Coordinates of C-alpha atoms (C1' of nucleotides) in Angstrom, one line a residue:
Chain A
X1 CA 174.6 -7.7 -185.7
X2 CA 171.6 -7.6 -183.6
X3 CA 169.1 -4.9 -184.3
X4 CA 167.3 -4.8 -181.0
X5 CA 169.6 -3.7 -178.3
X6 CA 167.1 -4.0 -175.6
X7 CA 164.8 -7.0 -175.5
X8 CA 161.4 -5.6 -174.9
X9 CA 159.5 -8.2 -172.9
X10 CA 155.9 -7.6 -172.3
X11 CA 155.9 -6.8 -168.6
X12 CA 153.1 -4.7 -167.2
X13 CA 154.8 -3.8 -164.0
X14 CA 158.1 -3.0 -165.7
X15 CA 156.6 -0.6 -168.2
X16 CA 154.5 0.9 -165.4
X17 CA 157.7 1.5 -163.5
X18 CA 159.3 3.0 -166.6
X19 CA 156.5 5.4 -167.1
X20 CA 156.7 6.4 -163.4
X21 CA 160.4 7.0 -163.6
X22 CA 160.1 9.0 -166.8
X23 CA 157.3 11.1 -165.3
X24 CA 159.4 11.7 -162.1
X25 CA 162.3 13.1 -164.2
X26 CA 159.9 15.3 -166.3
X27 CA 158.0 16.7 -163.3
X28 CA 161.3 17.4 -161.6
X29 CA 162.3 19.7 -164.4
X30 CA 159.0 21.2 -165.7
X31 CA 155.7 22.1 -164.2
X32 CA 152.6 19.9 -164.3
X33 CA 151.1 22.0 -167.1
X34 CA 154.4 22.2 -168.9
X35 CA 155.0 18.5 -169.5
X36 CA 152.9 16.6 -171.9
X37 CA 152.0 13.0 -171.7
X38 CA 153.6 12.4 -175.1
X39 CA 156.9 13.6 -173.7
X40 CA 156.8 11.2 -170.8
X41 CA 155.7 8.3 -173.1
X42 CA 158.5 9.1 -175.4
X43 CA 161.1 9.0 -172.6
X44 CA 159.6 5.7 -171.4
X45 CA 159.5 4.3 -174.9
X46 CA 155.9 3.4 -174.8
X47 CA 152.7 4.7 -176.4
X48 CA 150.8 7.6 -175.0
X49 CA 147.7 5.6 -174.5
X50 CA 149.3 3.4 -172.0
X51 CA 149.6 6.2 -169.5
X52 CA 145.9 6.9 -169.3
X53 CA 145.4 3.2 -169.4
X54 CA 147.6 2.5 -166.4
X55 CA 147.2 5.6 -164.3
X56 CA 143.7 6.7 -165.3
X57 CA 145.0 10.0 -166.7
X58 CA 147.6 12.7 -166.2
X59 CA 146.3 13.6 -162.7
X60 CA 146.5 10.0 -161.6
X61 CA 150.0 9.7 -162.9
X62 CA 151.1 12.8 -161.0
X63 CA 149.5 11.5 -157.8
X64 CA 151.3 8.2 -158.4
X65 CA 154.7 10.0 -158.8
X66 CA 154.4 12.1 -155.6
X67 CA 153.0 9.2 -153.6
X68 CA 155.5 6.7 -154.9
X69 CA 158.4 7.4 -152.6
X70 CA 157.2 6.3 -149.3
X71 CA 156.3 9.2 -147.1
X72 CA 156.1 8.0 -143.4
X73 CA 159.8 8.0 -143.1
X74 CA 160.1 11.5 -144.5
X75 CA 161.3 12.7 -141.1
X76 CA 162.3 9.4 -139.6
X77 CA 165.9 10.2 -139.1
X78 CA 165.8 13.3 -136.9
X79 CA 164.5 11.9 -133.7
X80 CA 164.7 15.0 -131.6
X81 CA 164.1 18.6 -132.2
X82 CA 167.7 19.3 -131.3
X83 CA 169.2 17.5 -134.3
X84 CA 166.5 19.0 -136.6
X85 CA 168.5 22.1 -137.8
X86 CA 171.5 20.0 -138.6
X87 CA 169.4 17.5 -140.5
X88 CA 167.7 20.2 -142.6
X89 CA 171.0 21.9 -143.3
X90 CA 172.3 18.6 -144.6
X91 CA 169.2 18.1 -146.6
X92 CA 169.7 21.4 -148.3
X93 CA 173.4 21.5 -149.1
X94 CA 174.4 17.9 -149.3
X95 CA 174.2 16.5 -152.8
X96 CA 176.1 13.3 -152.2
X97 CA 173.6 11.4 -150.0
X98 CA 171.2 9.7 -152.3
X99 CA 168.5 9.4 -149.8
X100 CA 168.5 13.1 -148.9
X101 CA 168.7 14.1 -152.5
X102 CA 165.6 12.0 -153.2
X103 CA 163.7 13.9 -150.6
X104 CA 164.9 17.2 -151.9
X105 CA 163.7 16.1 -155.4
X106 CA 160.2 15.6 -154.0
X107 CA 160.2 19.1 -152.7
X108 CA 161.2 20.4 -156.1
X109 CA 158.5 18.5 -157.8
X110 CA 156.0 19.9 -155.3
X111 CA 157.3 23.4 -155.9
X112 CA 157.2 23.2 -159.6
X113 CA 153.6 22.3 -159.9
X114 CA 152.2 24.0 -156.8
X115 CA 150.4 26.4 -159.1
X116 CA 148.1 24.6 -161.5
X117 CA 144.7 23.7 -160.0
X118 CA 144.8 20.0 -160.4
X119 CA 148.3 19.3 -159.2
X120 CA 148.1 21.9 -156.5
X121 CA 145.3 20.2 -154.7
X122 CA 147.4 17.0 -154.4
X123 CA 150.5 18.9 -153.4
X124 CA 148.7 20.9 -150.7
X125 CA 147.3 17.7 -149.2
X126 CA 150.8 16.1 -149.4
X127 CA 152.5 19.1 -147.8
X128 CA 150.1 19.3 -145.0
X129 CA 149.8 15.7 -144.2
X130 CA 153.3 14.3 -144.8
X131 CA 155.6 17.3 -144.1
X132 CA 153.9 19.8 -141.9
X133 CA 152.2 17.2 -139.7
X134 CA 155.3 15.2 -138.7
X135 CA 157.3 18.4 -138.4
X136 CA 154.8 20.0 -136.1
X137 CA 154.6 16.8 -134.0
X138 CA 158.4 16.6 -133.8
X139 CA 158.8 20.3 -132.7
X140 CA 155.9 20.3 -130.3
X141 CA 155.3 23.2 -128.0
X142 CA 152.9 26.1 -128.2
X143 CA 153.9 27.5 -131.5
X144 CA 154.9 24.2 -133.0
X145 CA 152.8 24.6 -136.1
X146 CA 154.0 28.1 -136.7
X147 CA 157.6 27.0 -136.5
X148 CA 157.1 24.0 -138.7
X149 CA 155.6 26.4 -141.3
X150 CA 158.7 28.6 -141.0
X151 CA 161.0 25.7 -141.5
X152 CA 159.0 24.5 -144.5
X153 CA 159.1 28.0 -145.9
X154 CA 162.9 28.2 -145.7
X155 CA 163.2 24.7 -147.2
X156 CA 160.9 25.7 -150.1
X157 CA 162.6 29.1 -150.5
X158 CA 166.0 27.6 -150.9
X159 CA 164.6 25.1 -153.5
X160 CA 163.0 27.9 -155.4
X161 CA 166.0 30.2 -155.5
X162 CA 168.6 27.6 -156.4
X163 CA 166.8 25.1 -158.5
X164 CA 164.0 27.0 -160.2
X165 CA 165.4 30.6 -160.4
X166 CA 168.9 29.1 -160.7
X167 CA 170.6 31.9 -158.8
X168 CA 172.9 29.7 -156.7
X169 CA 174.7 32.2 -154.7
X170 CA 175.4 29.4 -152.2
X171 CA 177.8 27.8 -154.7
X172 CA 180.2 30.8 -154.2
X173 CA 180.8 29.5 -150.7
X174 CA 183.4 27.0 -151.6
X175 CA 183.5 25.5 -148.2
X176 CA 180.6 23.1 -147.9
X177 CA 181.0 22.6 -144.2
X178 CA 180.8 26.3 -143.6
X179 CA 177.7 26.6 -145.8
X180 CA 176.1 23.7 -143.9
X181 CA 176.8 25.4 -140.6
X182 CA 175.3 28.6 -141.9
X183 CA 172.0 26.9 -142.8
X184 CA 172.0 25.0 -139.5
X185 CA 172.2 28.3 -137.7
X186 CA 169.4 29.7 -139.8
X187 CA 167.1 26.7 -139.1
X188 CA 167.9 27.0 -135.4
X189 CA 167.0 30.6 -135.5
X190 CA 163.6 29.8 -137.0
X191 CA 163.0 27.4 -134.1
X192 CA 164.0 29.8 -131.3
X193 CA 162.8 33.1 -132.7
Chain B
X1 CA 137.9 44.8 -161.6
X2 CA 135.4 47.3 -162.7
X3 CA 134.7 48.0 -166.3
X4 CA 133.1 51.0 -167.8
X5 CA 130.0 49.9 -169.5
X6 CA 128.4 53.2 -170.3
X7 CA 130.9 54.9 -172.6
X8 CA 133.4 52.8 -174.4
X9 CA 135.7 55.3 -176.0
X10 CA 138.2 54.1 -178.4
X11 CA 141.4 54.7 -176.4
X12 CA 144.4 52.7 -177.1
X13 CA 146.3 53.5 -173.9
X14 CA 143.2 52.8 -171.8
X15 CA 142.6 49.4 -173.2
X16 CA 146.3 48.6 -173.1
X17 CA 146.2 49.5 -169.4
X18 CA 143.0 47.4 -169.0
X19 CA 144.7 44.4 -170.6
X20 CA 147.8 44.9 -168.4
X21 CA 145.7 45.1 -165.2
X22 CA 143.7 42.0 -166.1
X23 CA 146.9 40.1 -166.9
X24 CA 148.4 41.1 -163.6
X25 CA 145.5 39.7 -161.7
X26 CA 145.5 36.5 -163.7
X27 CA 149.2 35.9 -163.4
X28 CA 148.9 36.6 -159.7
X29 CA 146.6 33.6 -159.3
X30 CA 147.6 31.2 -162.0
X31 CA 150.9 30.2 -163.7
X32 CA 152.1 31.4 -167.0
X33 CA 151.0 28.2 -168.7
X34 CA 147.8 28.1 -166.8
X35 CA 146.2 31.3 -167.9
X36 CA 145.0 31.7 -171.4
X37 CA 144.9 34.9 -173.4
X38 CA 141.2 34.5 -173.9
X39 CA 140.7 34.6 -170.1
X40 CA 142.7 37.8 -169.9
X41 CA 140.9 39.3 -172.8
X42 CA 137.6 38.4 -171.3
X43 CA 138.4 40.1 -168.0
X44 CA 139.6 43.2 -169.8
X45 CA 136.5 43.2 -172.0
X46 CA 138.4 43.2 -175.3
X47 CA 139.1 40.8 -178.1
X48 CA 141.9 38.3 -177.9
X49 CA 143.6 39.6 -181.0
X50 CA 144.3 42.9 -179.3
X51 CA 146.7 41.3 -176.9
X52 CA 149.0 39.9 -179.6
X53 CA 148.5 43.2 -181.4
X54 CA 149.5 45.4 -178.5
X55 CA 152.1 43.3 -176.7
X56 CA 153.4 41.2 -179.5
X57 CA 152.2 37.9 -178.0
X58 CA 151.8 36.2 -174.6
X59 CA 155.5 36.4 -173.8
X60 CA 155.6 40.1 -174.4
X61 CA 152.5 40.6 -172.3
X62 CA 154.1 38.8 -169.4
X63 CA 157.2 40.8 -169.7
X64 CA 155.2 44.0 -169.7
X65 CA 153.4 42.9 -166.6
X66 CA 156.5 42.2 -164.5
X67 CA 158.3 45.2 -165.8
X68 CA 155.4 47.5 -165.4
X69 CA 155.8 48.3 -161.7
X70 CA 158.9 50.4 -161.7
X71 CA 161.8 48.4 -160.3
X72 CA 164.6 50.8 -159.3
X73 CA 162.7 51.8 -156.1
X74 CA 162.2 48.2 -155.2
X75 CA 164.6 48.6 -152.3
X76 CA 164.6 52.3 -152.0
X77 CA 163.1 52.5 -148.6
X78 CA 165.6 50.5 -146.5
X79 CA 168.6 52.8 -146.6
X80 CA 170.9 50.8 -144.3
X81 CA 171.4 47.1 -143.7
X82 CA 170.3 47.6 -140.1
X83 CA 166.7 48.4 -141.0
X84 CA 166.6 45.7 -143.6
X85 CA 165.3 42.9 -141.4
X86 CA 162.5 45.1 -140.1
X87 CA 161.6 46.1 -143.6
X88 CA 161.4 42.6 -144.9
X89 CA 159.4 41.5 -142.0
X90 CA 156.8 44.2 -142.7
X91 CA 156.9 43.3 -146.3
X92 CA 156.0 39.7 -145.4
X93 CA 153.3 40.1 -142.8
X94 CA 151.9 43.5 -143.4
X95 CA 148.8 43.5 -145.6
X96 CA 147.6 47.0 -145.1
X97 CA 150.3 49.0 -146.7
X98 CA 149.4 49.1 -150.4
X99 CA 152.9 49.8 -151.6
X100 CA 154.4 46.8 -149.8
X101 CA 151.5 44.6 -150.9
X102 CA 152.2 45.5 -154.5
X103 CA 155.8 44.4 -154.1
X104 CA 154.8 41.2 -152.5
X105 CA 152.4 40.6 -155.4
X106 CA 155.3 40.9 -157.8
X107 CA 157.1 38.1 -155.9
X108 CA 154.1 35.9 -156.1
X109 CA 153.9 36.4 -159.8
X110 CA 157.5 35.6 -160.2
X111 CA 157.0 32.5 -158.0
X112 CA 154.0 31.2 -159.9
X113 CA 155.6 31.2 -163.3
X114 CA 159.2 30.5 -162.4
X115 CA 158.8 27.1 -164.0
X116 CA 157.7 27.3 -167.6
X117 CA 160.6 27.9 -170.0
X118 CA 159.5 31.2 -171.6
X119 CA 158.4 33.1 -168.4
X120 CA 161.2 31.6 -166.4
X121 CA 163.9 33.3 -168.4
X122 CA 162.3 36.6 -167.9
X123 CA 161.9 36.0 -164.2
X124 CA 165.5 34.9 -163.6
X125 CA 166.7 38.0 -165.3
X126 CA 164.4 40.1 -163.1
X127 CA 165.3 38.4 -159.9
X128 CA 169.0 38.7 -160.5
X129 CA 169.0 42.3 -161.8
X130 CA 166.3 43.9 -159.8
X131 CA 166.2 42.1 -156.5
X132 CA 169.5 40.2 -155.9
X133 CA 171.6 43.0 -157.3
X134 CA 170.3 45.9 -155.1
X135 CA 170.1 43.6 -152.1
X136 CA 173.7 42.5 -152.5
X137 CA 174.8 46.1 -152.8
X138 CA 172.9 47.1 -149.8
X139 CA 174.3 44.4 -147.6
X140 CA 177.8 44.6 -148.9
X141 CA 180.7 42.8 -147.2
X142 CA 182.4 39.6 -148.1
X143 CA 179.5 37.3 -148.2
X144 CA 177.0 39.9 -149.4
X145 CA 175.7 37.9 -152.3
X146 CA 175.3 34.8 -150.3
X147 CA 173.3 36.6 -147.7
X148 CA 171.2 38.3 -150.3
X149 CA 170.4 34.9 -151.7
X150 CA 169.4 33.7 -148.3
X151 CA 167.1 36.6 -147.7
X152 CA 165.5 36.1 -151.1
X153 CA 165.1 32.4 -150.3
X154 CA 163.2 33.2 -147.1
X155 CA 161.1 35.8 -148.9
X156 CA 160.2 33.3 -151.7
X157 CA 159.6 30.5 -149.3
X158 CA 157.1 32.4 -147.3
X159 CA 155.4 33.3 -150.5
X160 CA 155.2 29.7 -151.6
X161 CA 154.0 28.3 -148.3
X162 CA 151.3 30.9 -147.5
X163 CA 150.0 31.9 -150.9
X164 CA 150.6 29.0 -153.2
X165 CA 150.4 26.0 -150.9
X166 CA 147.9 27.9 -148.8
X167 CA 149.2 26.5 -145.5
X168 CA 149.1 29.7 -143.6
X169 CA 150.3 28.7 -140.2
X170 CA 151.3 32.2 -139.6
X171 CA 147.7 33.3 -139.3
X172 CA 147.4 31.3 -136.1
X173 CA 149.6 33.9 -134.5
X174 CA 146.9 36.4 -133.8
X175 CA 149.3 39.0 -132.7
X176 CA 150.6 40.7 -135.8
X177 CA 153.3 42.6 -133.9
X178 CA 154.6 39.4 -132.4
X179 CA 154.6 37.7 -135.8
X180 CA 156.5 40.6 -137.4
X181 CA 159.1 40.5 -134.7
X182 CA 159.5 36.8 -135.3
X183 CA 160.3 37.4 -138.9
X184 CA 162.5 40.3 -138.2
X185 CA 164.5 38.0 -136.0
X186 CA 164.7 35.4 -138.7
X187 CA 165.9 37.8 -141.3
X188 CA 168.4 39.2 -138.9
X189 CA 169.7 35.7 -138.3
X190 CA 170.1 35.2 -142.0
X191 CA 172.3 38.3 -142.1
X192 CA 174.5 37.4 -139.2
X193 CA 174.8 33.6 -139.5
Chain C
dT1 C1' 149.2 -26.5 -182.3
dT2 C1' 145.4 -23.9 -181.0
dG3 C1' 143.0 -20.7 -178.2
dC4 C1' 143.0 -17.1 -175.2
dC5 C1' 143.7 -12.9 -172.9
dA6 C1' 146.5 -9.4 -171.4
dA7 C1' 150.0 -6.0 -173.3
dG8 C1' 150.7 -2.7 -176.5
dT9 C1' 149.7 0.2 -180.7
dC10 C1' 147.0 3.0 -183.8
dA11 C1' 144.1 6.5 -185.2
dA12 C1' 141.0 9.7 -184.3
dC13 C1' 138.3 12.7 -181.4
dA14 C1' 136.8 17.0 -179.1
dG15 C1' 138.6 20.9 -177.1
dG16 C1' 141.9 24.4 -176.3
dT17 C1' 146.2 27.2 -177.4
dG18 C1' 148.5 31.5 -179.5
dT19 C1' 148.6 34.0 -183.6
dT20 C1' 147.3 36.5 -188.0
dG21 C1' 145.1 38.5 -192.2
dA22 C1' 141.0 40.5 -193.6
dT23 C1' 137.2 43.2 -192.2
dT24 C1' 134.3 46.5 -189.7
dT25 C1' 133.6 50.3 -186.7
dA26 C1' 134.4 54.8 -184.6
dA27 C1' 136.5 59.2 -184.2
dT28 C1' 139.1 62.8 -186.2
dT29 C1' 140.5 65.6 -190.2
dT30 C1' 139.9 67.7 -194.7
Chain D
dA1 C1' 129.5 65.8 -195.4
dA2 C1' 133.2 63.0 -197.2
dA3 C1' 137.6 61.0 -196.6
dT4 C1' 141.0 59.1 -193.6
dT5 C1' 143.1 56.6 -190.0
dA6 C1' 143.5 54.3 -185.9
dA7 C1' 141.0 51.0 -182.9
dA8 C1' 138.6 47.0 -182.4
dT9 C1' 136.5 42.7 -184.1
dC10 C1' 135.8 38.5 -186.7
dA11 C1' 137.0 34.2 -188.5
dA12 C1' 140.1 31.0 -189.3
dC13 C1' 144.7 29.1 -189.1
dA14 C1' 147.9 25.3 -187.6
dC15 C1' 149.3 23.1 -183.7
dC16 C1' 149.0 20.8 -179.4
dT17 C1' 146.5 18.7 -175.4
dG18 C1' 144.5 14.5 -172.8
dT19 C1' 141.6 10.7 -173.7
dT20 C1' 139.2 6.7 -175.8
dG21 C1' 137.6 2.8 -178.6
dA22 C1' 139.0 -0.4 -181.9
dC23 C1' 142.7 -2.9 -183.4
dT24 C1' 147.1 -5.8 -183.5
dT25 C1' 150.5 -8.3 -181.2
dG26 C1' 152.9 -11.4 -178.0
dG27 C1' 153.4 -15.1 -174.6
dC28 C1' 151.6 -18.5 -171.8
dA29 C1' 148.4 -22.6 -171.0
dA30 C1' 145.6 -26.4 -172.4

DNA sequence: TTGCCAAGTCAACAGGTGTTGATTTAATTT
DNA sequence: AAATTAAATCAACACCTGTTGACTTGGCAA
């Protein structure tokens, strides 16, 4: 019987991707300060030293994780401000759509490490440039930035409450469609208030 | 925070309070994992060992901080569900009222350390028992818990966006009264959606 | 096969963490 | 004034953190 189940070829880009994937999963569940490089290296099946070697350190790794998923199409789907509430509602409650789920994961990662000086700086830059910017532009109008901030706040708040504080009162609402409509209404209110 | 340099009496309850106050300020600005006991001890002007001695360790200190401000009157002021949106709006935008500010600080502390296994457990318990519980009871009705969760989400989201991510788009709205009304409308929508 | 260089590993560092036992200091009591 | 007791300090502990230089290994090319 063969001892090695996985043939471990020496492939730089492959191990780099493995580290990146492992880091993504770790940062999704723990804070920047909470995860150790040895944890990530263990998950990826590589030595710790490789991380600092490939990404220049922990900070560089985190930056690579949050900048990995391409950002410009973060809000590509909702073309008009009218379909924005519906889109955000789907983003929040839908867990089937893989694309939406991936975006929500990015929000959770941002949320988890927003405190912590080193990661926070990266996140603030990301939030302002890749989320708040496009949102403000899409909304437009006089109080566009204010409303974009409100939407982001609701988005983040839902993420905090359900994923980090794990008080998912939304799950009691067995009807997904009804729950989606509820959130659509809330997002619409944030735009019209 | 001011320290008494002149006379340093040996007073157990006084230094205990000093440690508690220093810890409050630290946890308000950094995460549980981010602050070190030596930082807190330095601010309080005492030795590190006293913390573990008085509070039984870092975890005990954190628990003492979040349980210090008495909780039962957390939502004592809003007696009816009708005045709840107005109250929450004031809680969010008002920065003059010392009592409200103190409550908001508690939310920020919870927010900052919600990730981090040890502190998270304490916070989840606190959020469920001292915030979500009274809110659900106050709101009542069929979907009371769902709506309480939504309100908490907005509350937390605003805290995240403005205090942790430091993108305070609300500050652009120079008229405080108008901003308050905006939030009152949003909270009301969360209750009626 | 023989070099060769990148890919990967190893071990150790310097610094920081929370915690604890022994010790010293100050205030109160006898 | 001496004894006592709580309050505060000191020093060290064992452990964990990210990082780095030296080392070994693997795979391709000449």
